Structure formats: structure tokens, C-alpha cells
């Protein structure tokens, strides 16, 4: 989600980085075959290593299931269940490793400590260590609109500026911002009391009532899902296609200040919100 942009350079560089990382070990062993002799021999440790990776891979795979679940609206993996399954994975891994060597026992203790750390997440705690993987926390008392026009109309009624949050179910940096920045007391107060929050998911797979044909960059394209609609809105109105992307608007939909992208500096985010509020009050 964060890599998508107007330019092809950033995605190309990202893919090149992955390709180099995957190919580098094979290239080095091909150039220096004698290094192969220094590698540890397979044995019981390899079995333990494979089982450990299996538990971790199982936990991480829940991230992809969670993204699909939210994007398609299935509702089969709520946040509490996601965290409960993570707890089960690390408790299970600890049980497996506790019977191994002292290294395994040490790792088992770490796994159980991590599972204990995750436990408050079952009752709504933010659990920042897995914020990038888990479904977002719902903040009580904060009204959120998921339709741009509806949110703008409500802002006119209550005479408040609008904060548009372009995000995605699969956006890792969006979850980081929500866990590390939105939970700050100053940020939360400004967002809840001074702004009308409009959250638009650009990867929402819910079909539109009927496909919409639009013209973008001189070419016709069809918008088939709600996510297509919000992604098109972000590109055409604000010239951006990366998430998270925050825009502060007046009641006519005009930007109050420059948009804000991924930056976990809380003071900068507070300044962003306060500057938008100041500009709105000048009107």
C-alpha cells in the first residue's frame, strides 16, 4: 500500500531490493563454494528450526487472512480472535521448545512472555508490537464516516472541518500511525472534538451498486468497488496514491493546509491538526 505512487521508480526499486536479497546468498555460495563446508550439518536443530518457523509463519499468515476478511467484509476474524490465535501460536511454540536445549528453553520463555504481553489486546488494548499486523482498534466515542459526501454534509451541519483519512485494510503504516500517533491524548482529543473524521478504505472490495465510468488521465476506466471509488478520489482531487494520507478540508471540500503522510512524530501531527483548525477558524 505504501509503495504505490504516481511514479514507477519506487515500486521498481522495491522489487529490485527483494530480488537482490533473495539472490544474494545463492550468488555468494556460487562464487565461494568453500563456504558451504563451514555451514552447520543438519540434525535435530534443523527440525526445531523448521517447527519454529512454521509457528511464526502461521501467525504471520493470519495477517493476510485478516486483510482479505476486512476488505471483503466477511467478518470471520475480528480483532479479539486474531490476537487469541496469535497467543495460541506463541504458547504452542513455547510448549514445543521448552523440552529442547537451554536455547530452546530461553526462547520458550520469550514466547510465553510475548503471549502474556498480547493478552490485554483481547479486551481492546492497542498492543503496539503487533499494530502493523492486527485489525485496527475501534476508538469508543469517536464518530467515523466511511462516505466522503456524507461526512462532508455532516461537517456543514456541525460547522467543523473535515479530516479525510485515506487508508487501506492492508496498509501496515496506517496501522502504525493509528497505534502510535492516534492514541496520543492530544491527537485523540483534537480528532474527536474538533474534526469530522472521514475514513476511506482504498482497498475495500465491496461492489458499487452499479459500476461507474470515469475519465482519468485522458482514459476511460470503470470503478467497480468502493475502494476503486476512494482511490480515484484521492488521485484526482489530491494527486496522491499512497497511504496513509491525511487531508484537512473546509466545508466546501477545499484543503486547509498541506496534506500529511506517514510520519510517527506526534508533535508534527498535533501541529498539522492545529494548523488546519486555525485556518478553518479564519474563514
CSV table of N, CA, C and O in Angstrom, one decimal, residues 131 165 171-184 187 244 246 260-265 269:
chain,number,residue,atom,x,y,z
A,131,UNK,N,0.7,-3.9,16.1
A,131,UNK,CA,-0.2,-3.0,15.5
A,131,UNK,C,-0.2,-3.0,13.9
A,131,UNK,O,-1.2,-2.8,13.3
A,165,UNK,N,-9.2,10.6,6.0
A,165,UNK,CA,-8.1,9.6,6.2
A,165,UNK,C,-8.2,8.6,5.1
A,165,UNK,O,-9.0,7.6,5.1
A,171,UNK,N,-2.8,-1.8,4.8
A,171,UNK,CA,-1.7,-0.8,4.9
A,171,UNK,C,-1.1,-0.9,6.3
A,171,UNK,O,-1.6,-0.6,7.3
A,172,UNK,N,0.2,-1.4,6.3
A,172,UNK,CA,0.9,-1.5,7.5
A,172,UNK,C,1.2,-0.2,8.2
A,172,UNK,O,1.0,-0.1,9.4
A,173,UNK,N,1.6,0.8,7.4
A,173,UNK,CA,2.0,2.1,8.0
A,173,UNK,C,0.7,2.8,8.6
A,173,UNK,O,0.8,3.6,9.5
A,174,UNK,N,-0.4,2.5,8.0
A,174,UNK,CA,-1.7,3.1,8.5
A,174,UNK,C,-1.9,2.6,10.0
A,174,UNK,O,-2.3,3.3,10.9
A,175,UNK,N,-1.7,1.2,10.1
A,175,UNK,CA,-1.9,0.7,11.5
A,175,UNK,C,-0.9,1.2,12.5
A,175,UNK,O,-1.2,1.4,13.6
A,176,UNK,N,0.3,1.4,12.0
A,176,UNK,CA,1.4,2.0,12.9
A,176,UNK,C,0.9,3.4,13.3
A,176,UNK,O,1.1,3.8,14.5
A,177,UNK,N,0.4,4.2,12.4
A,177,UNK,CA,0.0,5.6,12.8
A,177,UNK,C,-1.1,5.5,13.8
A,177,UNK,O,-1.2,6.3,14.7
A,178,UNK,N,-2.1,4.7,13.6
A,178,UNK,CA,-3.2,4.6,14.5
A,178,UNK,C,-2.8,4.1,15.9
A,178,UNK,O,-3.4,4.6,16.9
A,179,UNK,N,-1.8,3.2,15.9
A,179,UNK,CA,-1.4,2.7,17.2
A,179,UNK,C,-0.4,3.7,18.0
A,179,UNK,O,-0.5,3.8,19.2
A,180,UNK,N,0.4,4.4,17.2
A,180,UNK,CA,1.5,5.2,17.9
A,180,UNK,C,1.2,6.6,17.9
A,180,UNK,O,1.6,7.4,18.8
A,181,UNK,N,0.3,7.1,17.0
A,181,UNK,CA,0.0,8.6,16.9
A,181,UNK,C,-1.4,8.9,17.4
A,181,UNK,O,-1.6,9.8,18.2
A,182,UNK,N,-2.4,8.2,16.8
A,182,UNK,CA,-3.8,8.5,17.1
A,182,UNK,C,-4.1,8.2,18.6
A,182,UNK,O,-5.1,8.7,19.1
A,183,UNK,N,-3.3,7.4,19.2
A,183,UNK,CA,-3.6,7.0,20.6
A,183,UNK,C,-3.1,8.1,21.6
A,183,UNK,O,-3.4,8.1,22.8
A,184,UNK,N,-2.3,9.1,21.1
A,184,UNK,CA,-1.8,10.2,21.9
A,184,UNK,C,-3.0,11.0,22.4
A,184,UNK,O,-3.9,11.3,21.6
A,187,UNK,N,-3.7,14.2,20.3
A,187,UNK,CA,-4.2,13.9,18.9
A,187,UNK,C,-5.6,13.4,19.0
A,187,UNK,O,-6.5,13.8,18.3
A,244,UNK,N,-0.7,5.8,4.5
A,244,UNK,CA,-1.7,6.7,4.9
A,244,UNK,C,-1.6,8.1,4.3
A,244,UNK,O,-0.5,8.5,4.0
A,246,UNK,N,-3.5,12.0,4.9
A,246,UNK,CA,-4.4,12.7,5.7
A,246,UNK,C,-4.6,14.1,5.1
A,246,UNK,O,-3.7,14.8,4.8
A,260,UNK,N,-0.8,15.4,4.9
A,260,UNK,CA,0.2,14.8,5.8
A,260,UNK,C,0.3,13.3,5.5
A,260,UNK,O,-0.8,12.6,5.3
A,261,UNK,N,1.5,12.8,5.3
A,261,UNK,CA,1.7,11.4,5.0
A,261,UNK,C,2.2,10.6,6.2
A,261,UNK,O,2.2,11.1,7.4
A,262,UNK,N,2.9,9.5,6.0
A,262,UNK,CA,3.4,8.7,7.1
A,262,UNK,C,4.5,9.4,7.8
A,262,UNK,O,5.6,9.7,7.3
A,263,UNK,N,4.3,9.7,9.1
A,263,UNK,CA,5.3,10.3,10.0
A,263,UNK,C,4.8,10.1,11.4
A,263,UNK,O,3.8,10.7,11.8
A,264,UNK,N,5.6,9.3,12.2
A,264,UNK,CA,5.1,9.0,13.5
A,264,UNK,C,5.5,10.0,14.6
A,264,UNK,O,5.4,9.8,15.8
A,265,UNK,N,6.0,11.2,14.1
A,265,UNK,CA,6.3,12.3,15.1
A,265,UNK,C,5.0,12.9,15.6
A,265,UNK,O,4.3,13.6,14.8
A,269,UNK,N,2.3,15.9,14.1
A,269,UNK,CA,0.9,15.6,13.8
A,269,UNK,C,-0.1,16.5,14.5
A,269,UNK,O,-1.1,17.0,14.0
